[in-house]
Short mmCIF file of C-alpha atoms in Angstrom, two decimals:
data_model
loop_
_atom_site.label_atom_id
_atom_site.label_comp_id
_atom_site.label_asym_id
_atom_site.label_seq_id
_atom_site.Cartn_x
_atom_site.Cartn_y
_atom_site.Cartn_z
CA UNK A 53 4.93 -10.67 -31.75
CA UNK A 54 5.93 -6.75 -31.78
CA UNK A 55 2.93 -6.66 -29.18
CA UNK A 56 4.26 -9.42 -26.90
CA UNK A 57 7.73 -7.65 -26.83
CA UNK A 58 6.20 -4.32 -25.90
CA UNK A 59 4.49 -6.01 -23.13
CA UNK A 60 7.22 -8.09 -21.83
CA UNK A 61 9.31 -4.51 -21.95
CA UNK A 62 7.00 -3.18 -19.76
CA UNK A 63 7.59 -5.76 -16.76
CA UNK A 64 9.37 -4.59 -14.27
CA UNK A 65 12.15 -7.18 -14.10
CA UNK A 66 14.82 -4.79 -12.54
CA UNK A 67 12.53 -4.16 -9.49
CA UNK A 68 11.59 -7.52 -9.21
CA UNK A 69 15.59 -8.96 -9.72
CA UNK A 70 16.92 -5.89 -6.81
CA UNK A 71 14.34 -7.18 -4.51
CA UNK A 72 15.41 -10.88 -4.81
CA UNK A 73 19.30 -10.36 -4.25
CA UNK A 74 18.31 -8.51 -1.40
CA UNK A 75 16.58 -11.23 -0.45
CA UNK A 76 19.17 -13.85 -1.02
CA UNK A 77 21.78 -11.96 0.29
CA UNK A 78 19.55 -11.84 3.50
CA UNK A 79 19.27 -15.40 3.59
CA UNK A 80 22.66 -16.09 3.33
CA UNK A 81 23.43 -13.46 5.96
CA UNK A 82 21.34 -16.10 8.08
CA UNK A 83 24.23 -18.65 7.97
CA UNK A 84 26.83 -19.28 11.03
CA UNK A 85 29.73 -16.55 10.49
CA UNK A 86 27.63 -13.49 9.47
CA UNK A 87 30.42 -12.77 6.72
CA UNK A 88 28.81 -11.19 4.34
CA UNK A 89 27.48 -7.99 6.62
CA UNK A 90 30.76 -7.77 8.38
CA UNK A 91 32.50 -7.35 5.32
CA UNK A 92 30.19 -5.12 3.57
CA UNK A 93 28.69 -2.75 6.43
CA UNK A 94 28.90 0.73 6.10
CA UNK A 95 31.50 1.44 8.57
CA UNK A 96 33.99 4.65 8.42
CA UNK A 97 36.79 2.59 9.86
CA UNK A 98 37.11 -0.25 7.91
CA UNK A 99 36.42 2.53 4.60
CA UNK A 100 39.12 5.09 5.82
CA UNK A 101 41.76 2.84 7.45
CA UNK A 102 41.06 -0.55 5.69
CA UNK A 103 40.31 1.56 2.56
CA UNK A 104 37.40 -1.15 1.75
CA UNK A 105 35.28 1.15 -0.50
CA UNK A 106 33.13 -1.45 -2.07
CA UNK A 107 31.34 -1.63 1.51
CA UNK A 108 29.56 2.09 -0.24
CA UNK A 109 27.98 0.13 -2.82
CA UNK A 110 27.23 -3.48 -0.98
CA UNK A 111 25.90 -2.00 2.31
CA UNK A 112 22.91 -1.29 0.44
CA UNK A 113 21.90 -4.61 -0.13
CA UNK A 114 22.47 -6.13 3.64
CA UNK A 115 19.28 -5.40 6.70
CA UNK A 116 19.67 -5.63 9.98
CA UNK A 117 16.93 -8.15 10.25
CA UNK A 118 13.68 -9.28 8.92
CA UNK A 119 11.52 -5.93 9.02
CA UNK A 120 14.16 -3.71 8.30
CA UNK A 121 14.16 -5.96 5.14
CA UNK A 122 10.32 -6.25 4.56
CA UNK A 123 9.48 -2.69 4.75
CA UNK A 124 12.52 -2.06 2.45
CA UNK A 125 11.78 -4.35 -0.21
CA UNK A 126 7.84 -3.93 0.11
CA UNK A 127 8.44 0.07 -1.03
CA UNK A 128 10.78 -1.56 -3.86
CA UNK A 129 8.39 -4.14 -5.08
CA UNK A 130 5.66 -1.86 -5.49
CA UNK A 131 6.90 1.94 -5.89
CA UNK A 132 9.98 0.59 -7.99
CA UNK A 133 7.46 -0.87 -10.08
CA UNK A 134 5.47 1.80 -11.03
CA UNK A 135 8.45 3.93 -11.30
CA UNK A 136 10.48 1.31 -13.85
CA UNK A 137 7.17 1.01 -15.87
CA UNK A 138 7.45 5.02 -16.12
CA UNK A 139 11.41 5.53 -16.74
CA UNK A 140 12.23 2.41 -18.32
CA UNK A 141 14.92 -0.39 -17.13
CA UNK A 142 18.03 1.27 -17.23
CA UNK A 143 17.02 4.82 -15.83
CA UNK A 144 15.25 2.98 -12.83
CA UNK A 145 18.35 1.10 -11.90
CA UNK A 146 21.02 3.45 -12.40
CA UNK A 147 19.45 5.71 -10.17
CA UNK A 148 18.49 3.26 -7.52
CA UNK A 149 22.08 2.70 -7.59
CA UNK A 150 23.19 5.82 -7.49
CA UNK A 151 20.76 6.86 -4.73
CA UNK A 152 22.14 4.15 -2.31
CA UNK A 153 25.53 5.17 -3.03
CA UNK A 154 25.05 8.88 -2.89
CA UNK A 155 23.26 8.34 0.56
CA UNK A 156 25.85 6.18 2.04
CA UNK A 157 28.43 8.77 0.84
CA UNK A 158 27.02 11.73 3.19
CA UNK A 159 26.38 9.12 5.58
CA UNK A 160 29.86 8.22 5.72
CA UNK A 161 30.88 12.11 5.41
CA UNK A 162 28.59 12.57 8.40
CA UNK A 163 29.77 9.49 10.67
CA UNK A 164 33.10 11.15 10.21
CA UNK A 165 32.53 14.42 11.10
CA UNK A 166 30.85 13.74 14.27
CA UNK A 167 33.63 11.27 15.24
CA UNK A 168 30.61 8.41 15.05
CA UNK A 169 32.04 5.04 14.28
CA UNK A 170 28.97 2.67 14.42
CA UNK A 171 28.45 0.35 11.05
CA UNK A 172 25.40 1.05 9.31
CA UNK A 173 23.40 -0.76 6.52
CA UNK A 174 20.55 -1.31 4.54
CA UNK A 175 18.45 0.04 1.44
CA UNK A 176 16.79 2.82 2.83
CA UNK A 177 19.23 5.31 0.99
CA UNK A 178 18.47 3.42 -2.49
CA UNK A 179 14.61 3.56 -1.54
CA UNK A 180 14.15 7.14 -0.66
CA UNK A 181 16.01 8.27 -3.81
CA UNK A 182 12.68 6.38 -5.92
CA UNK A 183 10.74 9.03 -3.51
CA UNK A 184 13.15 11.48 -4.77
CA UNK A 185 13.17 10.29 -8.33
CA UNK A 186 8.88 10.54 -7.38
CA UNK A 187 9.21 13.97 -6.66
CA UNK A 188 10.74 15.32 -9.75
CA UNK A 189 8.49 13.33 -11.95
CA UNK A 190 5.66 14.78 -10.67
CA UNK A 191 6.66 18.30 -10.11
CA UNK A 192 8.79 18.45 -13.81
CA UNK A 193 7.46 15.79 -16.07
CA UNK A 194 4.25 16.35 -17.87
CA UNK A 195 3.45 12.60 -17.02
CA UNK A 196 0.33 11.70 -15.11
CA UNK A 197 1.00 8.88 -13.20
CA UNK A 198 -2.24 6.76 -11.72
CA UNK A 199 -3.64 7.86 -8.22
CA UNK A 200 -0.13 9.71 -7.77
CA UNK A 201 -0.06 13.30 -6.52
CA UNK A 202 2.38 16.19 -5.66
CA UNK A 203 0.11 16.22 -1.93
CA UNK A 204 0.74 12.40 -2.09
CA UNK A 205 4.55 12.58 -2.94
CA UNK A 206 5.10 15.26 0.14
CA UNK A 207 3.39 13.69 2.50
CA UNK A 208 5.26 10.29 1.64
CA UNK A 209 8.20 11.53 1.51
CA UNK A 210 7.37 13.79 5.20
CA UNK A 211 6.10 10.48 7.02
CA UNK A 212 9.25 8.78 6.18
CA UNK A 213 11.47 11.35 7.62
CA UNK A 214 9.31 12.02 10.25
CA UNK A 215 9.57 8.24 11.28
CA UNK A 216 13.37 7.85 10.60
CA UNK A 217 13.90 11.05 12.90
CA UNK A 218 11.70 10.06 16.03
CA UNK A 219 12.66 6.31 15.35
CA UNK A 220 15.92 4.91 17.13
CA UNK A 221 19.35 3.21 15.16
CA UNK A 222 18.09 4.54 12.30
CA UNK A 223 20.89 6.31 9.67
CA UNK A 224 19.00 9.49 8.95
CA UNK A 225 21.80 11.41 6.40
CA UNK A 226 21.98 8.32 3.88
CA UNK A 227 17.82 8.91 3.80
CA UNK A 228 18.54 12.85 3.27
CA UNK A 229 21.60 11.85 0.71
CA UNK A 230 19.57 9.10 -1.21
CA UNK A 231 16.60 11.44 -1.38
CA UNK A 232 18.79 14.72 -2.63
CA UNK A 233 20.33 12.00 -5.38
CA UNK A 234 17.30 10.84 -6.34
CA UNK A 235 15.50 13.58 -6.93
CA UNK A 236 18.56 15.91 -8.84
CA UNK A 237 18.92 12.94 -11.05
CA UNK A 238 14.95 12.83 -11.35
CA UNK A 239 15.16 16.56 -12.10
CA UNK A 240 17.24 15.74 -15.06
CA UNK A 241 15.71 12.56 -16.43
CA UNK A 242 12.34 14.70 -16.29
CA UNK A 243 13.16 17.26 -18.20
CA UNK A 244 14.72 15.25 -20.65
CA UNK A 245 11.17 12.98 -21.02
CA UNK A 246 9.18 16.71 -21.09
CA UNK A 247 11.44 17.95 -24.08
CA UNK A 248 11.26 14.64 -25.79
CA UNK A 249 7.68 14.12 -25.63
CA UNK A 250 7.19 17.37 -26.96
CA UNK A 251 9.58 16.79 -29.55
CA UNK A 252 6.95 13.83 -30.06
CA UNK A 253 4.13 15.77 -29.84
CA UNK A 254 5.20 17.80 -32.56
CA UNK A 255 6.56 15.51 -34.53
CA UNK A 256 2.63 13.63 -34.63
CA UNK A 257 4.09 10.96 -32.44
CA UNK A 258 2.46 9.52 -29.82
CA UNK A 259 3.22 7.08 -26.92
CA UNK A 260 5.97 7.03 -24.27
CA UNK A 261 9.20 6.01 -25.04
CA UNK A 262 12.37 4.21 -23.40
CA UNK A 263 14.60 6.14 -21.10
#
């Protein structure tokens, strides 16, 4: 029983369960009125005059259209994944949260400064703060992930900027801010899993642990 538990631990539900609101909320975006993305698109006037802050947490979960959402939840589904089985449930979602906010947030800092008042949305914020999050845990953590590499990592992380910055209506700073959160709050959650499995280590404990 203590052995089915474990395993059912390890699944990663939270990856699976961000992937199919995003989804949903997709597929309701679908029906006649569009409500949903006009009311939660990241846009600087509706945030500053309106003072409708919520649209910096639910723009992260609205796409433009059916690849923008594919190639968003593809990276989720599979990187999210191996991250959550890594991290645990809670430290996988609070910074996949806190990713997409923290890159909408210096998007929205940037649209302002540069007098730019075009909405903006997606996941892409969220998504390159699990590159982020990537980053730290290989560089910090004394974790050895399968088939994943600091080269690996860097070059990921280059191609995606790379394509964001040659590519067209694409909201650059909230990949920069998701990516900056990611990885500070990776920084922190890594050194935290290096000093506890040492503290395991010494203690004669083995195994990885929740975080």
């Amino acid at each position: 029983m203590a052995e089915y538990i474990r395993k059912l631990k390890a699944l990663p539900f939270i990856s699976a369960v961000l992937v199919a609101i995003n989804v949903g909320i997709y597929v309701f975006c679908q029906l006649p009125g569009n409500v949903l993305v006009e009311r939660g698109c990241l846009s600087a006037v509706e945030i500053i005059v309106n003072e409708e802050y919520g649209r910096i947490f639910w723009s992260m979960f609205l796409h433009a259209d059916s690849s923008h959402l594919f190639s968003n939840m593809i990276i989720l589904l599979f990187m999210g994944a191996m991250i959550e089985k890594e991290i645990g449930h809670f430290s996988f979602a609070a910074i996949y949260l806190a990713s997409g906010i923290g890159g909408n947030m210096l998007s929205l800092v940037g649209k302002i400064a540069s007098n730019d008042w075009a909405a903006s949305l997606g996941a892409s914020g969220a998504i390159f703060g699990l590159d982020g999050l990537l980053l730290a845990l290989v560089l910090i953590s004394n974790r050895r992930m399968e088939n994943v590499t600091l080269g690996r990592v860097i070059l990921m992380i280059c191609l995606s900027l790379y394509n964001g910055f040659t590519g067209g209506n694409v909201d650059n700073l909230a990949h920069i801010g998701g990516l900056l959160v990611g990885f500070l709050l990776g920084v922190i959650l890594a050194v935290y899993i290096r000093i506890s499995d040492k503290v395991k280590l010494d203690a004669g404990y083995g195994g990885q642990g929740e975080y």
